[in-house]
Amino acid sequence: MARGRSIAIPSPSLVVMIGVAGSGKTSFCRRNFLPTQIVSSDSCRAMLADDPADQTVSASAFSLARWIAEERLRRNLLTVFDATSVQPRERQYLLEIARRHHLPAVAVVLDLPLRDCVRHDLGRPDRGVGRAVIARQARRLRAGLIRLGAEGFTVVHALRRPADAARARLIQVPPACDRTAEKGPFDIIGDVHGCAHELSLLLKHLGYRRATPGGAFRHPEGRRAVLLGDLVDRGPRVIAAARTVMRMVAAGAALCVPGNHDVSLVRCLQERKAPDGPGQRRSVREIEALPTSRRRLFAREFGEFVEGLPRHLVLDRGRLAVAHAGLKTEHVGRDSEEVGRFAVHGETTGAVDRYGLPVRVKWATAYAGRALVVYGHTPVPEPEWIGNTVNIDTGCVYGGSLTALRYPEMTILGVPARRVYYESSRKALRLRGVGIRAETRAEPVLQG
């Protein structure tokens, strides 16, 4: 027997089945999903009228199906929407539901030959729709296929032969942020910003050791470091800091999430753009000073490393979450562009403060989640506890310290910076020192 195609489906997500009547969507769903995961327009018609083919209740049936889908996604459950969904307006509402709950939307398209769909339709006299209807649906399906990605689907899987649809097997995979099975213990380290000396010193104080001078730091008791991003920019040894972390992650001795400076530097290197400000200029100068082959190797390896990192992590059975800039309550464990953007860049109000800097939102004051959120991004003089969150970016590159939170012990360990490595061009900021950015944060605007 021929082996079928394996299709990875992120779970949780919204899976939208797309195909004309008679394409076998319902049978496909039954083979690949639990009955409780499938939200079917036919089933909703049956619930409302005792007849899955009763078109007089279609409007109410679709309202019921969408309500069920929304409730399941709100509960972070994989949801499969089984209807034809051949028109963009039918898909748009579903995509909005997925976006609202910060989950990916996956299109599974059964684009089978018209003759096969018509033959299958003839074999179900109780709810057949006829060749004319199927042909019209097929034209609409083909017209919209090329635009599915642009509509907002995270991924599109198209099956075009009956044999492929019959043998395909869907494999549910957790999102990259889901590391809930990993219980630690962890040593969570704040923004490094090229302070390679302080990073090595902090790791040694935490008990990590290298077997060889150029090897990865490992902990003899199996602890793992968790880096909160912003490995680069502003500091004196960007390459050494990045390579220390990259080696540890490759060796399984550390986890990492990206910071906005990491993402921005990768874009700068890949697109050969001018550096974004003096902090990034330092990184670019250090990288460009390498011989050509080593420069290209670092740019490629660092780019692949950053692009492969999850934007946030949920650990220890959901008790712990880490992100560079933070997470809203509804973001934890979810996977969407909005969640990723917030986790890496945080949120600003659109205004500037008295120092000419964008005003950041103090999101932690509104956080009400079960997971402890550990983050950085905004330098503070000392670790800042707000509710069930803690900011451990203590501004090492500005002359503060590099800080680690030991979890689950909940103890703080830090090493002071050897000196001030980076000073703002603004005189007021130089005089005020670490924490000036935190002073002008705005309280979040609560909805409802």
Short mmCIF file of N, CA and C in Angstrom, two decimals, residues 305-385:
data_model
loop_
_atom_site.label_atom_id
_atom_site.label_comp_id
_atom_site.label_asym_id
_atom_site.label_seq_id
_atom_site.Cartn_x
_atom_site.Cartn_y
_atom_site.Cartn_z
N PHE A 305 20.00 31.59 13.15
CA PHE A 305 19.73 31.40 14.57
C PHE A 305 18.55 32.26 15.03
N VAL A 306 18.59 33.54 14.72
CA VAL A 306 17.53 34.46 15.18
C VAL A 306 16.19 34.11 14.53
N GLU A 307 16.22 33.82 13.23
CA GLU A 307 14.97 33.52 12.52
C GLU A 307 14.35 32.21 12.99
N GLY A 308 15.17 31.32 13.55
CA GLY A 308 14.65 30.04 14.02
C GLY A 308 14.16 30.06 15.46
N LEU A 309 14.29 31.20 16.15
CA LEU A 309 13.90 31.26 17.55
C LEU A 309 12.40 31.51 17.70
N PRO A 310 11.75 30.85 18.66
CA PRO A 310 10.36 31.20 18.97
C PRO A 310 10.31 32.58 19.60
N ARG A 311 9.26 33.34 19.30
CA ARG A 311 9.18 34.72 19.79
C ARG A 311 8.95 34.78 21.30
N HIS A 312 8.37 33.76 21.87
CA HIS A 312 8.32 33.65 23.33
C HIS A 312 8.28 32.16 23.67
N LEU A 313 8.45 31.84 24.93
CA LEU A 313 8.46 30.45 25.39
C LEU A 313 7.55 30.30 26.59
N VAL A 314 6.82 29.19 26.63
CA VAL A 314 6.03 28.83 27.80
C VAL A 314 6.63 27.54 28.36
N LEU A 315 7.00 27.56 29.63
CA LEU A 315 7.75 26.47 30.25
C LEU A 315 7.05 25.97 31.51
N ASP A 316 7.56 24.86 32.03
CA ASP A 316 7.14 24.33 33.33
C ASP A 316 5.61 24.23 33.47
N ARG A 317 5.00 23.47 32.54
CA ARG A 317 3.55 23.22 32.58
C ARG A 317 2.71 24.50 32.62
N GLY A 318 3.23 25.53 31.96
CA GLY A 318 2.49 26.78 31.88
C GLY A 318 2.71 27.72 33.04
N ARG A 319 3.60 27.39 33.95
CA ARG A 319 3.85 28.25 35.11
C ARG A 319 4.80 29.40 34.80
N LEU A 320 5.58 29.28 33.73
CA LEU A 320 6.62 30.26 33.42
C LEU A 320 6.55 30.63 31.94
N ALA A 321 6.66 31.91 31.64
CA ALA A 321 6.74 32.38 30.26
C ALA A 321 7.86 33.41 30.17
N VAL A 322 8.59 33.38 29.07
CA VAL A 322 9.67 34.35 28.86
C VAL A 322 9.51 34.99 27.49
N ALA A 323 9.80 36.28 27.44
CA ALA A 323 9.77 37.03 26.18
C ALA A 323 10.68 38.23 26.36
N HIS A 324 11.21 38.72 25.27
CA HIS A 324 12.12 39.86 25.38
C HIS A 324 11.42 41.09 25.94
N ALA A 325 10.30 41.48 25.32
CA ALA A 325 9.64 42.74 25.71
C ALA A 325 8.41 42.53 26.57
N GLY A 326 7.90 41.29 26.66
CA GLY A 326 6.75 41.03 27.51
C GLY A 326 5.62 40.34 26.77
N LEU A 327 4.54 40.08 27.49
CA LEU A 327 3.37 39.39 26.94
C LEU A 327 2.11 39.89 27.64
N LYS A 328 1.07 40.10 26.88
CA LYS A 328 -0.22 40.36 27.49
C LYS A 328 -0.81 39.05 27.98
N THR A 329 -1.80 39.15 28.83
CA THR A 329 -2.43 37.95 29.39
C THR A 329 -2.89 37.01 28.29
N GLU A 330 -3.53 37.56 27.27
CA GLU A 330 -4.11 36.72 26.22
C GLU A 330 -3.08 36.23 25.21
N HIS A 331 -1.82 36.64 25.35
CA HIS A 331 -0.78 36.23 24.40
C HIS A 331 -0.09 34.93 24.78
N VAL A 332 -0.09 34.58 26.04
CA VAL A 332 0.74 33.47 26.52
C VAL A 332 0.34 32.16 25.84
N GLY A 333 1.31 31.53 25.18
CA GLY A 333 1.07 30.26 24.51
C GLY A 333 0.41 30.37 23.15
N ARG A 334 0.13 31.59 22.70
CA ARG A 334 -0.53 31.78 21.41
C ARG A 334 0.52 32.13 20.35
N ASP A 335 0.15 31.92 19.08
CA ASP A 335 1.10 32.10 18.00
C ASP A 335 0.45 32.91 16.89
N SER A 336 0.80 34.19 16.81
CA SER A 336 0.30 35.04 15.75
C SER A 336 1.31 36.15 15.51
N GLU A 337 1.14 36.88 14.41
CA GLU A 337 2.04 38.00 14.12
C GLU A 337 1.97 39.04 15.24
N GLU A 338 0.78 39.31 15.74
CA GLU A 338 0.63 40.32 16.78
C GLU A 338 1.35 39.90 18.06
N VAL A 339 1.21 38.62 18.45
CA VAL A 339 1.90 38.13 19.65
C VAL A 339 3.41 38.23 19.46
N GLY A 340 3.90 37.79 18.30
CA GLY A 340 5.33 37.85 18.04
C GLY A 340 5.86 39.27 18.06
N ARG A 341 5.12 40.18 17.47
CA ARG A 341 5.54 41.58 17.44
C ARG A 341 5.60 42.17 18.85
N PHE A 342 4.60 41.88 19.66
CA PHE A 342 4.58 42.40 21.03
C PHE A 342 5.72 41.79 21.85
N ALA A 343 5.93 40.47 21.70
CA ALA A 343 6.96 39.79 22.48
C ALA A 343 8.35 40.35 22.18
N VAL A 344 8.58 40.75 20.94
CA VAL A 344 9.91 41.23 20.53
C VAL A 344 10.05 42.73 20.71
N HIS A 345 9.02 43.48 20.37
CA HIS A 345 9.13 44.94 20.33
C HIS A 345 8.37 45.66 21.44
N GLY A 346 7.47 44.98 22.11
CA GLY A 346 6.65 45.66 23.10
C GLY A 346 5.62 46.55 22.43
N GLU A 347 5.19 47.56 23.16
CA GLU A 347 4.14 48.45 22.66
C GLU A 347 4.48 49.88 23.03
N THR A 348 4.23 50.81 22.12
CA THR A 348 4.41 52.24 22.40
C THR A 348 3.08 52.95 22.18
N THR A 349 2.99 54.15 22.73
CA THR A 349 1.73 54.90 22.64
C THR A 349 1.63 55.73 21.37
N GLY A 350 2.76 55.95 20.70
CA GLY A 350 2.79 56.85 19.56
C GLY A 350 3.27 58.24 19.92
N ALA A 351 3.36 58.52 21.23
CA ALA A 351 3.87 59.81 21.70
C ALA A 351 5.36 59.70 22.03
N VAL A 352 6.00 60.84 22.25
CA VAL A 352 7.40 60.85 22.69
C VAL A 352 7.46 61.50 24.07
N ASP A 353 8.44 61.08 24.87
CA ASP A 353 8.57 61.62 26.22
C ASP A 353 9.42 62.89 26.21
N ARG A 354 9.70 63.41 27.38
CA ARG A 354 10.44 64.68 27.47
C ARG A 354 11.89 64.55 27.01
N TYR A 355 12.35 63.33 26.81
CA TYR A 355 13.70 63.13 26.32
C TYR A 355 13.73 62.84 24.82
N GLY A 356 12.55 62.88 24.19
CA GLY A 356 12.47 62.63 22.76
C GLY A 356 12.39 61.17 22.38
N LEU A 357 12.11 60.29 23.35
CA LEU A 357 12.03 58.85 23.09
C LEU A 357 10.58 58.40 23.00
N PRO A 358 10.28 57.39 22.17
CA PRO A 358 8.91 56.87 22.12
C PRO A 358 8.47 56.36 23.50
N VAL A 359 7.26 56.71 23.87
CA VAL A 359 6.74 56.30 25.18
C VAL A 359 6.30 54.83 25.12
N ARG A 360 6.92 53.99 25.94
CA ARG A 360 6.55 52.59 26.00
C ARG A 360 5.38 52.39 26.96
N VAL A 361 4.60 51.34 26.71
CA VAL A 361 3.46 51.02 27.56
C VAL A 361 3.91 50.09 28.68
N LYS A 362 3.50 50.41 29.89
CA LYS A 362 3.83 49.58 31.06
C LYS A 362 2.80 48.44 31.16
N TRP A 363 2.88 47.53 30.20
CA TRP A 363 1.87 46.48 30.03
C TRP A 363 1.72 45.60 31.27
N ALA A 364 2.80 45.48 32.07
CA ALA A 364 2.79 44.54 33.20
C ALA A 364 1.74 44.89 34.25
N THR A 365 1.35 46.16 34.33
CA THR A 365 0.35 46.54 35.34
C THR A 365 -1.02 45.96 35.04
N ALA A 366 -1.26 45.55 33.79
CA ALA A 366 -2.55 44.96 33.43
C ALA A 366 -2.48 43.45 33.28
N TYR A 367 -1.30 42.86 33.44
CA TYR A 367 -1.16 41.42 33.23
C TYR A 367 -1.85 40.65 34.35
N ALA A 368 -2.64 39.63 33.96
CA ALA A 368 -3.39 38.85 34.95
C ALA A 368 -3.28 37.36 34.69
N GLY A 369 -2.22 36.93 34.04
CA GLY A 369 -2.08 35.52 33.69
C GLY A 369 -1.54 34.65 34.80
N ARG A 370 -1.70 33.34 34.63
CA ARG A 370 -1.19 32.37 35.61
C ARG A 370 0.31 32.23 35.53
N ALA A 371 0.88 32.34 34.32
CA ALA A 371 2.32 32.16 34.14
C ALA A 371 3.08 33.38 34.65
N LEU A 372 4.18 33.14 35.34
CA LEU A 372 5.11 34.21 35.66
C LEU A 372 5.79 34.62 34.36
N VAL A 373 5.73 35.90 34.02
CA VAL A 373 6.38 36.40 32.80
C VAL A 373 7.68 37.10 33.18
N VAL A 374 8.78 36.60 32.63
CA VAL A 374 10.10 37.19 32.85
C VAL A 374 10.52 37.83 31.53
N TYR A 375 10.94 39.09 31.59
CA TYR A 375 11.23 39.84 30.37
C TYR A 375 12.33 40.87 30.61
N GLY A 376 12.66 41.62 29.57
CA GLY A 376 13.67 42.67 29.65
C GLY A 376 13.22 43.88 28.85
N HIS A 377 14.08 44.32 27.90
CA HIS A 377 13.74 45.34 26.92
C HIS A 377 13.86 46.76 27.45
N THR A 378 13.25 47.04 28.59
CA THR A 378 13.32 48.38 29.17
C THR A 378 14.23 48.35 30.40
N PRO A 379 15.42 48.99 30.33
CA PRO A 379 16.37 48.90 31.46
C PRO A 379 15.80 49.52 32.74
N VAL A 380 16.03 48.83 33.83
CA VAL A 380 15.62 49.29 35.16
C VAL A 380 16.82 49.17 36.11
N PRO A 381 16.90 50.03 37.13
CA PRO A 381 18.07 49.98 38.04
C PRO A 381 18.18 48.67 38.80
N GLU A 382 17.03 48.10 39.18
CA GLU A 382 16.97 46.82 39.90
C GLU A 382 15.85 46.00 39.29
N PRO A 383 15.88 44.67 39.43
CA PRO A 383 14.77 43.87 38.91
C PRO A 383 13.43 44.43 39.39
N GLU A 384 12.51 44.55 38.47
CA GLU A 384 11.24 45.22 38.76
C GLU A 384 10.11 44.20 38.77
N TRP A 385 9.54 43.94 39.94
CA TRP A 385 8.42 43.02 40.10
C TRP A 385 7.12 43.80 40.03
#
